[in-house]
Tab-separated table of C-alpha atoms in Angstrom:
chain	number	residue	atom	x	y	z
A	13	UNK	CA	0.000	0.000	0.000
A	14	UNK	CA	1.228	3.502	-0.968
A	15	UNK	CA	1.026	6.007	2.357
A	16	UNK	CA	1.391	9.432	2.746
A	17	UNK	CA	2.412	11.057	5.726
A	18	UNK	CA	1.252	14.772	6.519
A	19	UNK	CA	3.845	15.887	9.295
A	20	UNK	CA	5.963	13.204	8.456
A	21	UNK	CA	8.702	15.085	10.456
A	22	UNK	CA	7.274	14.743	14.191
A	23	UNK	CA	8.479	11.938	16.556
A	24	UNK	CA	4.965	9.649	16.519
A	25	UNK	CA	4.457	10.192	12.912
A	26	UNK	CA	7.974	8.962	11.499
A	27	UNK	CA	8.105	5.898	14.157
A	28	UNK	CA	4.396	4.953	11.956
A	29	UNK	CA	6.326	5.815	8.975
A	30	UNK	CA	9.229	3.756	10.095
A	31	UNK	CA	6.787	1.117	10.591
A	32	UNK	CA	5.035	0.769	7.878
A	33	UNK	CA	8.520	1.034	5.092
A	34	UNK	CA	10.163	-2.017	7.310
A	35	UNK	CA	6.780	-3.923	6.841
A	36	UNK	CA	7.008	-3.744	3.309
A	37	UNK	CA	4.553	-0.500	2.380
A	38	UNK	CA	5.133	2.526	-0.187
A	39	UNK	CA	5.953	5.333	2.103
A	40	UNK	CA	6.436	8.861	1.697
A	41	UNK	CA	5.607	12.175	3.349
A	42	UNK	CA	5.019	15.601	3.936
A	43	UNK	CA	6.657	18.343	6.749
A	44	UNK	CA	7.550	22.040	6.830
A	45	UNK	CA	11.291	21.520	7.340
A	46	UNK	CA	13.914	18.533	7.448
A	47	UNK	CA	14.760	17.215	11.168
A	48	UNK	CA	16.545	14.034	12.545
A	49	UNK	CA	13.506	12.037	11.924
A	50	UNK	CA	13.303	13.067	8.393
A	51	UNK	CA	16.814	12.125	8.072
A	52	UNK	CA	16.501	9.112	8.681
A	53	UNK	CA	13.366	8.524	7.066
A	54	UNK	CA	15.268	9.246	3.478
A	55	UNK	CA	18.457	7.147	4.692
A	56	UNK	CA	15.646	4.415	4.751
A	57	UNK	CA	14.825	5.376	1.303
A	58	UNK	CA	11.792	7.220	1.949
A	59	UNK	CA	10.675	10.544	0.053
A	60	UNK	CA	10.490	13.234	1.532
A	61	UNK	CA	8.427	16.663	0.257
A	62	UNK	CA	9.578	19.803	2.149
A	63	UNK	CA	6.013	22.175	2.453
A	64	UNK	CA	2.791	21.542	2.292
A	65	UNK	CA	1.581	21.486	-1.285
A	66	UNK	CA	-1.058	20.166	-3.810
A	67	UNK	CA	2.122	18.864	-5.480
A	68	UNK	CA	3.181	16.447	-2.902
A	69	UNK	CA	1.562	13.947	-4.379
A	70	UNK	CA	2.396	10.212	-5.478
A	71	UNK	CA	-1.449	8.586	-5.856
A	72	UNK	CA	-1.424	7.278	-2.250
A	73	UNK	CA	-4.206	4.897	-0.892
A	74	UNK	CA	-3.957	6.279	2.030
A	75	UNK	CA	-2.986	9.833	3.937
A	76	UNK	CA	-2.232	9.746	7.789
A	77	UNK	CA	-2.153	13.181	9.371
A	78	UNK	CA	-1.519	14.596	12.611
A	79	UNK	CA	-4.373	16.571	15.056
A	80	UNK	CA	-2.296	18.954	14.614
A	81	UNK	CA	-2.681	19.481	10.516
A	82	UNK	CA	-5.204	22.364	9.741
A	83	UNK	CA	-8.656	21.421	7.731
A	84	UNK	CA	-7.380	23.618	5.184
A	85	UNK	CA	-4.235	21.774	4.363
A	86	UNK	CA	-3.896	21.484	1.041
A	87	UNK	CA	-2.583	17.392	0.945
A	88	UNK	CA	-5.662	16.590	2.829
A	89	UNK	CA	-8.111	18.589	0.721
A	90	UNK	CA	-6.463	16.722	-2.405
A	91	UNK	CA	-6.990	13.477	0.055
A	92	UNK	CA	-10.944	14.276	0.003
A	93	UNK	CA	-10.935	15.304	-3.511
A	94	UNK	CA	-9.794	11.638	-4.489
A	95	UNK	CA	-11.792	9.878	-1.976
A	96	UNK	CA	-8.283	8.986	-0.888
A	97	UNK	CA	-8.756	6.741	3.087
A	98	UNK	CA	-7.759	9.123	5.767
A	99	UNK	CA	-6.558	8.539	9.050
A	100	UNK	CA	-5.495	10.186	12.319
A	101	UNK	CA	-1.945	8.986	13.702
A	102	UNK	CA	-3.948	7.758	16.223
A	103	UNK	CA	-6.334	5.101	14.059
A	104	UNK	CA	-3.154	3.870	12.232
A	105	UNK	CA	-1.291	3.169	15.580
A	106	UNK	CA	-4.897	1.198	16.752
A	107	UNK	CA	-5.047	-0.673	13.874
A	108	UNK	CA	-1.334	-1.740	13.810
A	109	UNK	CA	-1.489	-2.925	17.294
A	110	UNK	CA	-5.084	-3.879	17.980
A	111	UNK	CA	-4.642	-7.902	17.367
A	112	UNK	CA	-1.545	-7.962	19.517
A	113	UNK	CA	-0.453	-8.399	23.140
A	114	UNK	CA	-0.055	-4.553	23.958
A	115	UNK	CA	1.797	-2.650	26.624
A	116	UNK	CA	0.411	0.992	26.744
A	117	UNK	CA	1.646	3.737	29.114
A	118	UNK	CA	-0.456	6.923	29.159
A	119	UNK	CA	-1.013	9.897	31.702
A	120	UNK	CA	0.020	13.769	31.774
A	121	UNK	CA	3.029	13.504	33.138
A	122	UNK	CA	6.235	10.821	32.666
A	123	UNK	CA	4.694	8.789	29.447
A	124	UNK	CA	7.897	8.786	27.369
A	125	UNK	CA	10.373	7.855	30.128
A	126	UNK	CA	8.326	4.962	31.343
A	127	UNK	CA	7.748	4.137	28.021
A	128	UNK	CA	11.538	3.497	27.547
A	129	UNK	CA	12.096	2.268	30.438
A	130	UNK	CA	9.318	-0.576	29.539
A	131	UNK	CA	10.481	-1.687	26.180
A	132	UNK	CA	14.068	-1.215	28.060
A	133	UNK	CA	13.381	-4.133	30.043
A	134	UNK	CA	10.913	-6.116	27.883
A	135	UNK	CA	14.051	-6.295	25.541
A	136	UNK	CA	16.241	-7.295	28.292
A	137	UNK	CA	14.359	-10.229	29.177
A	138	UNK	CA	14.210	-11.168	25.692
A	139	UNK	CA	10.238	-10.594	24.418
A	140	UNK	CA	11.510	-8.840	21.946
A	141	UNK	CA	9.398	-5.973	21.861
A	142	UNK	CA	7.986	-3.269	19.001
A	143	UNK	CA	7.924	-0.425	20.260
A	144	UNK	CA	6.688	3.624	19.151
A	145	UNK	CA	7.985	6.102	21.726
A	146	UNK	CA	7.244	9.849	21.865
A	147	UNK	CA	10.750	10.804	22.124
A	148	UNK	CA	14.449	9.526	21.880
A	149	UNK	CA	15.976	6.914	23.630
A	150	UNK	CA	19.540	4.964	23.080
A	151	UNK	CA	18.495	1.367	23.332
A	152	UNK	CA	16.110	1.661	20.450
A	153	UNK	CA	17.378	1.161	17.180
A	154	UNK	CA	15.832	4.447	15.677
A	155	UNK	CA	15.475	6.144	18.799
A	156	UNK	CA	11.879	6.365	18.805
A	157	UNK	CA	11.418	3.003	17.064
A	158	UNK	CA	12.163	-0.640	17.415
A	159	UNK	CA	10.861	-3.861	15.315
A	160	UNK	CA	10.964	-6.877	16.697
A	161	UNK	CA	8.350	-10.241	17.019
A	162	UNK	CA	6.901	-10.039	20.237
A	163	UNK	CA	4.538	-7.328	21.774
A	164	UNK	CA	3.638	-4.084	21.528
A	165	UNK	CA	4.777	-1.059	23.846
A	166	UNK	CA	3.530	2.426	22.921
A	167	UNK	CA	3.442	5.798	24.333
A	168	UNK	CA	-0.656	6.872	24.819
A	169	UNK	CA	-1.040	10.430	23.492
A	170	UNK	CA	-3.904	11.268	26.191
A	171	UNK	CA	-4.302	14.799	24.447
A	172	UNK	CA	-7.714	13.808	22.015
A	173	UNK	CA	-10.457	12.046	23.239
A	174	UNK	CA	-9.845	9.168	20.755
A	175	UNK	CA	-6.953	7.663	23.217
A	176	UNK	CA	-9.850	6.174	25.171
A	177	UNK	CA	-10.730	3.674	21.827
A	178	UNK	CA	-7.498	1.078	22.138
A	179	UNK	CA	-7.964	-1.919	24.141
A	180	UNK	CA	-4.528	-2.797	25.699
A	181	UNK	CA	-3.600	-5.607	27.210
A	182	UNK	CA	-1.091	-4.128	29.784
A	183	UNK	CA	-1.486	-0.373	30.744
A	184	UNK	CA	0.108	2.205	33.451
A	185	UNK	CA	-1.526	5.318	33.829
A	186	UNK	CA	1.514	7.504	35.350
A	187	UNK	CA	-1.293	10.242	36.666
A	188	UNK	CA	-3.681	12.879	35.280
A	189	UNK	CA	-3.994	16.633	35.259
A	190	UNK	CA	-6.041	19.287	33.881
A	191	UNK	CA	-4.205	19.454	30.668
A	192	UNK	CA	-5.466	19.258	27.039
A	193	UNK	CA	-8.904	20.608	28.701
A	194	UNK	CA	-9.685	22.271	25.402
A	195	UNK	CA	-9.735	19.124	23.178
A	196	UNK	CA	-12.112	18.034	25.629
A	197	UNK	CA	-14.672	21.036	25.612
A	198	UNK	CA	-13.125	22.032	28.722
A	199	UNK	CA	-15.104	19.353	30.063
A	200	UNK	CA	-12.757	17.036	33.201
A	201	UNK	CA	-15.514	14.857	33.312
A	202	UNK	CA	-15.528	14.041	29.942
A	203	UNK	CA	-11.372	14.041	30.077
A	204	UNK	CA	-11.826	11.323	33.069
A	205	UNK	CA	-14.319	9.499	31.184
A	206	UNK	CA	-11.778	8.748	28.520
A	207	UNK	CA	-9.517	7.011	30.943
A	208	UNK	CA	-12.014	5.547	32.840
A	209	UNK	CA	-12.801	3.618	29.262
A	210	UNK	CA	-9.428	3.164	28.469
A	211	UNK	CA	-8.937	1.539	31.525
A	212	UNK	CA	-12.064	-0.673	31.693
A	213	UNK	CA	-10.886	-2.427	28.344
A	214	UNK	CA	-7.524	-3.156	30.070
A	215	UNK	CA	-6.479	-6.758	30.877
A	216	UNK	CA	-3.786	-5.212	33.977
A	217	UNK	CA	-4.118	-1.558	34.706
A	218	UNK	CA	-1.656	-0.084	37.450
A	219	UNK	CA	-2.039	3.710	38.995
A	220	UNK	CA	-0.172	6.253	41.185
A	221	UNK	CA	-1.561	5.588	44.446
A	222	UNK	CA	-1.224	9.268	45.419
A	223	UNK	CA	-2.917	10.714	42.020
A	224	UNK	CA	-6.471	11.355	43.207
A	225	UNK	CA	-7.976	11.406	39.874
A	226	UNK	CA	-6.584	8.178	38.350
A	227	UNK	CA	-5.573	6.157	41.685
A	228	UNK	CA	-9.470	4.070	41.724
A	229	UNK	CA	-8.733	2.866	37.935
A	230	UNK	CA	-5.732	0.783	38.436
A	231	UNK	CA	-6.076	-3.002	39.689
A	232	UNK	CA	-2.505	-2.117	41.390
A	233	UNK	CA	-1.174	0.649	42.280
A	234	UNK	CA	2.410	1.958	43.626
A	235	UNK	CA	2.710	4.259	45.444
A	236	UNK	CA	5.492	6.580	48.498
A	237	UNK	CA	3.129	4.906	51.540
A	238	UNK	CA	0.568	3.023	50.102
A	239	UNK	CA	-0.570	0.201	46.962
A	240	UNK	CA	0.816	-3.007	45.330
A	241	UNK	CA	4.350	-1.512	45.338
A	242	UNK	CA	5.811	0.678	47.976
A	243	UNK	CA	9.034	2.580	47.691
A	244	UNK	CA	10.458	2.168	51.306
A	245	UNK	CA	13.966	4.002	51.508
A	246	UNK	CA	15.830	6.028	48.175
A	247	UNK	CA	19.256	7.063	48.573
A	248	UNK	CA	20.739	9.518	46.270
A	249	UNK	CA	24.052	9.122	44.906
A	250	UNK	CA	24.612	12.065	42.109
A	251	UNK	CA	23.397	11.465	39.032
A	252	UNK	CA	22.032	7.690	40.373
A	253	UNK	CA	20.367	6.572	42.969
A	254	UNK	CA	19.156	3.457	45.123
A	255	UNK	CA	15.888	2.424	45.926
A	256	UNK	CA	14.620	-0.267	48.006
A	257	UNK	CA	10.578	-1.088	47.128
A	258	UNK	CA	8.705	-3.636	48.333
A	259	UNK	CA	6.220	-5.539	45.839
A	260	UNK	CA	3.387	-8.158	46.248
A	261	UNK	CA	5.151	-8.613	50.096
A	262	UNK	CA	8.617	-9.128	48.963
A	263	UNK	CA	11.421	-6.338	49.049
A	264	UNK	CA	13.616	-5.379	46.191
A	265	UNK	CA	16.729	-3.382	45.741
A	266	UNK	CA	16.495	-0.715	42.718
A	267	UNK	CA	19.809	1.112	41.179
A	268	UNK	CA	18.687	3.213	38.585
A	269	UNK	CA	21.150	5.183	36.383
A	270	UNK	CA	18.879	8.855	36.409
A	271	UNK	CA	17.819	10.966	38.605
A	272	UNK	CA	14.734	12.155	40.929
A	273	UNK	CA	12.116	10.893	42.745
A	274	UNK	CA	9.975	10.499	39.307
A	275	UNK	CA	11.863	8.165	38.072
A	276	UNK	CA	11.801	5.707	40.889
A	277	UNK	CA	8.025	6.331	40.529
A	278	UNK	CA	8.084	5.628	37.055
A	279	UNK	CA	10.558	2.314	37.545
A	280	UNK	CA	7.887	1.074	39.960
A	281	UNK	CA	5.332	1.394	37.575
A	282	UNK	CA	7.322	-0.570	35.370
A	283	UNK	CA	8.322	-3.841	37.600
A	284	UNK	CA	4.205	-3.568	39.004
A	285	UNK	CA	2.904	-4.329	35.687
A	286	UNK	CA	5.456	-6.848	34.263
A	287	UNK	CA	4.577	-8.266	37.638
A	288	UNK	CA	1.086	-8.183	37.197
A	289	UNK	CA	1.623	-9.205	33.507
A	290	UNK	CA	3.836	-12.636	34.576
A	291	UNK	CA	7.185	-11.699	34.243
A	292	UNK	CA	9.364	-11.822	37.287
A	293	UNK	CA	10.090	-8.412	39.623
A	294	UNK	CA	13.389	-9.073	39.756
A	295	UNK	CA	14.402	-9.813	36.524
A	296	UNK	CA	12.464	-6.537	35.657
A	297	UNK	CA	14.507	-4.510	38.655
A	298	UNK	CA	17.802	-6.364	37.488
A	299	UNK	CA	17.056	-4.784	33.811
A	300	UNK	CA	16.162	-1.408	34.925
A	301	UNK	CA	20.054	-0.928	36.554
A	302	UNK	CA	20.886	-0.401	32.539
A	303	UNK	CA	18.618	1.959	31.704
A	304	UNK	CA	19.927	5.559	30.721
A	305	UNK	CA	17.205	7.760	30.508
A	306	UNK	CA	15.256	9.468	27.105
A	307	UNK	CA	16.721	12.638	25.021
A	308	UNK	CA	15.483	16.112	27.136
A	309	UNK	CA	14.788	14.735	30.113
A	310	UNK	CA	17.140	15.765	32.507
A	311	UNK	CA	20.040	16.254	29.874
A	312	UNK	CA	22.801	17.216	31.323
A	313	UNK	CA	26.316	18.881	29.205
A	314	UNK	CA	29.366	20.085	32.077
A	315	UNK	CA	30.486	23.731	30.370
A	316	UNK	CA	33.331	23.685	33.165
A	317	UNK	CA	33.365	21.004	35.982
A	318	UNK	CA	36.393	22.785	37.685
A	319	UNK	CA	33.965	26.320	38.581
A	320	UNK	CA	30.670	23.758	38.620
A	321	UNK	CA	29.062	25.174	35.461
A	322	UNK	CA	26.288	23.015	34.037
A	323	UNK	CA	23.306	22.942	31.802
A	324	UNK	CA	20.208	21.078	31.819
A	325	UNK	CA	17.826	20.679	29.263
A	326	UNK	CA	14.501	19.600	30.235
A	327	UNK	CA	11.009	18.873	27.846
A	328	UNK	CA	9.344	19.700	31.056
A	329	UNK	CA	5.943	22.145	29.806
A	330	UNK	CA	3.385	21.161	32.909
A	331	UNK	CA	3.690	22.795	36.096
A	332	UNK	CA	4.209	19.325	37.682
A	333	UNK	CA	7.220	18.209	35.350
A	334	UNK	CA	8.665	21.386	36.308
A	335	UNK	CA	8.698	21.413	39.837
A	336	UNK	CA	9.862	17.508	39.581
A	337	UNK	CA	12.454	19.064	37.521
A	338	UNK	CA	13.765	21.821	39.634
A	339	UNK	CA	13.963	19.077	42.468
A	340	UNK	CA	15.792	16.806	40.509
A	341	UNK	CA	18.083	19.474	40.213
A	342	UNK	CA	18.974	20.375	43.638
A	343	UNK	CA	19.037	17.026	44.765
A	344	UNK	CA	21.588	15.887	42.018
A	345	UNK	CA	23.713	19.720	41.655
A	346	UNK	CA	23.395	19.785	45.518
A	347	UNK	CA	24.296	23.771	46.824
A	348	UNK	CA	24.757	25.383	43.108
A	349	UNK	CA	22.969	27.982	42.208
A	350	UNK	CA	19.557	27.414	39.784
A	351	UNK	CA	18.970	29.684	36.516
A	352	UNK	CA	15.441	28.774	35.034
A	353	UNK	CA	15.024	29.846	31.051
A	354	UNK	CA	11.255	28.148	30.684
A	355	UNK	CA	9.420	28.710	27.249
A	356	UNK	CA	6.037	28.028	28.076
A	357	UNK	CA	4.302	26.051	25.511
A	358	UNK	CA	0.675	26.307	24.000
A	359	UNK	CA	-1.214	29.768	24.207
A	360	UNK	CA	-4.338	27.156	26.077
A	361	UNK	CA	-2.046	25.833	28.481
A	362	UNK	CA	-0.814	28.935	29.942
A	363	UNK	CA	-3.989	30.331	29.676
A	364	UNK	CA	-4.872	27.494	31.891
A	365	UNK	CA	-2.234	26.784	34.419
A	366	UNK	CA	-0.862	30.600	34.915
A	367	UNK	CA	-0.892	30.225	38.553
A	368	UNK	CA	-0.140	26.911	38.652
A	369	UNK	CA	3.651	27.489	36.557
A	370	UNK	CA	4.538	30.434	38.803
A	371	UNK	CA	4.048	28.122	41.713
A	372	UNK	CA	6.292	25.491	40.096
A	373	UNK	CA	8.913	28.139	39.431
A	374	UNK	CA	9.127	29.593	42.736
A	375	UNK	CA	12.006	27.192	44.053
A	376	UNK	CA	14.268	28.015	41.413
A	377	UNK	CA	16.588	30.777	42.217
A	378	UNK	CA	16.794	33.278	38.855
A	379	UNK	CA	13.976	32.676	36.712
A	380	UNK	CA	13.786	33.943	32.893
A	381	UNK	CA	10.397	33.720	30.944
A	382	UNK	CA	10.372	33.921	27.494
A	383	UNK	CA	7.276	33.998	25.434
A	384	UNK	CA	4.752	31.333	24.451
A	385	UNK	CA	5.667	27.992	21.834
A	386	UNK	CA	2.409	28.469	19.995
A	387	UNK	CA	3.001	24.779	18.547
A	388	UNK	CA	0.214	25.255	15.391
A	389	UNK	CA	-2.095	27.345	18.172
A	390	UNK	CA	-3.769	30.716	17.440
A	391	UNK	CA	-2.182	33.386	19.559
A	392	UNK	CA	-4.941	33.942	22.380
A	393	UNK	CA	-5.733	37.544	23.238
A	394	UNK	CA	-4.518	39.081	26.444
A	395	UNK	CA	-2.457	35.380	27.102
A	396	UNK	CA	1.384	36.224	27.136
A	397	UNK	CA	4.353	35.003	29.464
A	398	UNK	CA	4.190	37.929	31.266
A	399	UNK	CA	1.649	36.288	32.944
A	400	UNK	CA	3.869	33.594	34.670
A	401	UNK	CA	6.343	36.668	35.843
A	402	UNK	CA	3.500	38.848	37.195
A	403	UNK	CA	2.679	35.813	39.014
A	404	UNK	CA	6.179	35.201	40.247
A	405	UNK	CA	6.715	39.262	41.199
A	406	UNK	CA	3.090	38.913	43.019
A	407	UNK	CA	4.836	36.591	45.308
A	408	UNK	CA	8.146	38.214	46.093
A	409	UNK	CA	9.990	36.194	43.178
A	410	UNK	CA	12.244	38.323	41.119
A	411	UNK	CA	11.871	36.743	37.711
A	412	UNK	CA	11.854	38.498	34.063
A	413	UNK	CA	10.119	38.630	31.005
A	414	UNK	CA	12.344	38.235	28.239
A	415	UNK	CA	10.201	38.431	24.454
A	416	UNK	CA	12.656	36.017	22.216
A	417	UNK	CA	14.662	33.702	23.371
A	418	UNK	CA	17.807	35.239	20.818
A	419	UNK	CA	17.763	38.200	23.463
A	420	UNK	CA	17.719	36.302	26.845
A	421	UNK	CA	20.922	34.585	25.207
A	422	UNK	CA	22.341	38.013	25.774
A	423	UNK	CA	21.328	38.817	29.532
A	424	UNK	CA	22.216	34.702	30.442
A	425	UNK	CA	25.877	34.011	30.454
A	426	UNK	CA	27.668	31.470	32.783
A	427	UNK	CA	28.931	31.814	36.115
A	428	UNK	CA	30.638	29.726	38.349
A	429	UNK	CA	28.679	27.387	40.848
A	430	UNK	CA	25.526	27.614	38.540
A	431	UNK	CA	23.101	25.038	36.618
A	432	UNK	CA	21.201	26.605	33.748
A	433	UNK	CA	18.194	24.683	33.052
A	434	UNK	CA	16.617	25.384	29.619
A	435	UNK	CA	12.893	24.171	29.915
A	436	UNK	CA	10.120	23.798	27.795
A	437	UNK	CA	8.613	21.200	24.879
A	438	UNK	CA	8.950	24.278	21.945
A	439	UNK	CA	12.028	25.027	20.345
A	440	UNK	CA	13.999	26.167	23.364
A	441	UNK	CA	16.252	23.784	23.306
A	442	UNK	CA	18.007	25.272	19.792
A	443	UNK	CA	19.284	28.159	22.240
A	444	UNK	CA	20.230	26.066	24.488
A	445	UNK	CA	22.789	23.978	22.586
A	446	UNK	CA	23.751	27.860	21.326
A	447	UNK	CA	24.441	28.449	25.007
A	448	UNK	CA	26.367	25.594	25.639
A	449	UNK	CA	28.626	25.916	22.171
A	450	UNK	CA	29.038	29.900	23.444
A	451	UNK	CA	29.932	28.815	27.111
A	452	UNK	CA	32.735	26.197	25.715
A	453	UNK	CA	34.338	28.712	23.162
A	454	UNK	CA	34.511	31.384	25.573
């Protein structure tokens, strides 16, 4: 079968589009500009078209597009034109997986590292896994792709209501927040309807005991004092640490290889369903010692280890991954001074949470805002950054409001005893390798 991609570019889309070349189909695809994934997408042999034209166009039998791809896109008008099948990203990934053994993982905050973490170990212990990841990891062979024979393990975009039609087999639910509220007519009823469906069609479901909105879904739960699994003692040693948990009655020892609280949380999600699922805890916990952690989450690059000058780069955009984050930070860079740069991302989102991310900021020490990461949104009127440093000011917090990020590259520059920590799920993280390649010539 002939595909075409719209948005071929984006880290779901070209794992799909990895998929479906290695099983044998016609591939090619459309995106705005050429990126890693795109890369390797025409190593592969696949065609790329740069833009979004009527011209892209190779008689396809079927187009797969993004939420994010306007009505109006010219590809998917020609699509309709043609009576040409359509699909979301989301109905392809259903229908590759739906007669499968599937391990899902899902939630608002932590999908893509447990996701890794899961197909770290199911690959370990030899069940070969598939797996489509929303981000990039090491240990798969295309970073956010791996083939193999046995089952599935896939990263749940909760953000569309349409998450709540696959049927896994196996699924964690990491937690849920108020976010995405506007693909789901502002409606958190609605929004915990969809997981309350996903999770009824669930074989094994396992929760965050302490997340009071998903907790009552999960068969098992773990949990800091309560559930299934129990995290009884952490001990932080830099950039690892050791945790001893206790699951099903018996007590396991946990090395992990990155950082914060999180990702204990996250590894104990992990070992509770592959527990629940038949595999055995400790082969899962033996597994897990390996595991190195996902691209932008918690990256760390030493400018000058001799005067303690580091940066972090961080995907964190909810207030939740960003207070995890500036924990994480102080626990592993323990005394040094910490410089937030934070991009907030989607106009909606900050509309929604403005409170809620000056809040998360407070505990860092110098805090930069620089304006909204539309990602495809309409700007929203009277909805700027400035909100986030009002917020901060309100409460005593010197922070400042810096338009582009091109000119907060000018006010930022590095200082002894310091961690920068470049934050957001937009583009920040272009300025921040800047910084870095400005610190080291300098």
């Amino acid at each position: 079968m002939r595909i075409h991609f719209v948005g071929i570019g984006g880290v779901g889309m070209s794992s799909l589009a990895i998929h479906c070349h290695l099983m044998g189909h016609d591939v090619y695809g459309s995106d705005i500009s050429r990126n890693e994934h795109t890369e390797v997408l025409e190593r592969l042999g696949v065609k790329i078209f740069l833009g979004h034209t009527r011209e892209n166009w190779l008689n396809p039998e079927l187009l797969v597009h993004t939420p994010a791809v306007s009505a109006n896109n010219p590809e998917l008008l020609r699509a309709q034109e043609e009576n040409v099948r359509i699909v979301t990203r989301f109905e392809l990934l259903r229908q590759l997986v739906e007669s499968s053994t599937q391990f899902a993982v899902t939630g608002s905050d932590g999908k893509t590292t447990t996701t890794a973490m899961l197909a770290h170990v199911l690959k370990a212990i030899g069940a070969d896994p598939t797996v489509f990841l929303g981000g990039m990891n090491p240990s798969l062979e295309f970073g956010n792709y791996r083939k193999g024979s046995g089952p599935f393990v896939y990263e749940l975009d909760e953000s569309q209501p349409s998450f709540s039609s696959f049927h896994p087999t196996h699924l964690i639910i990491t937690n849920a927040r108020r976010d995405h509220l506007e693909n789901f007519h502002g409606d958190e009823s609605y929004y915990m309807s969809c997981f309350e469906k996903l999770a009824e069609s669930a074989q094994n479901v396992v929760t965050f005991r302490e997340d009071r909105l998903t907790s009552h879904l999960g068969h098992h739960t773990f949990g800091l004092n309560e559930g299934t699994c129990v995290l009884l003692d952490r001990k932080v040693e830099r950039f690892e640490q050791l945790a001893t948990i206790r699951l099903d009655g018996k007590t396991h020892k946990l090395r992990l290889r990155v950082p914060g609280l999180h990702n204990v949380l996250n590894a104990m999600a992990v070992v509770t369903l592959l527990w629940a699922a038949g595999f055995n805890p400790a082969d899962a916990v033996k597994a897990l010692s390996s595991f190195v952690g996902t691209y932008r989450r918690f990256s760390v690059t030493t400018i000058d280890e001799s005067k303690n000058i580091y940066v972090v780069d961080d995907y964190a955009h909810t207030p939740d991954e960003i207070a995890w984050l500036i924990r994480t930070s102080r626990e592993v860079f323990t005394g040094l001074k910490q410089v937030m740069i934070f991009q907030p991302h989607r106009y909606t989102r900050l509309a929604r949470e403005d409170g809620n991310f000056a809040k998360a900021l407070m505990d860092a020490d110098e805090i930069y805002v620089t304006e909204v990461y539309g990602a495809f949104e309409q700007v929203l009127p009277n909805v700027s950054a400035r909100m986030i440093v009002d917020g901060l000011k309100n409460h005593g917090k010197k922070a400042e409001y810096v338009p582009s990020p091109e000119e907060l590259l000018m006010k930022v520059k590095p200082a002894p005893n310091t961690v920068y920590l470049f934050v957001g799920a937009g583009d920040i993280i272009d300025y921040s390798k800047k910084f870095v390649r400005e610190s080291i010539s300098t």
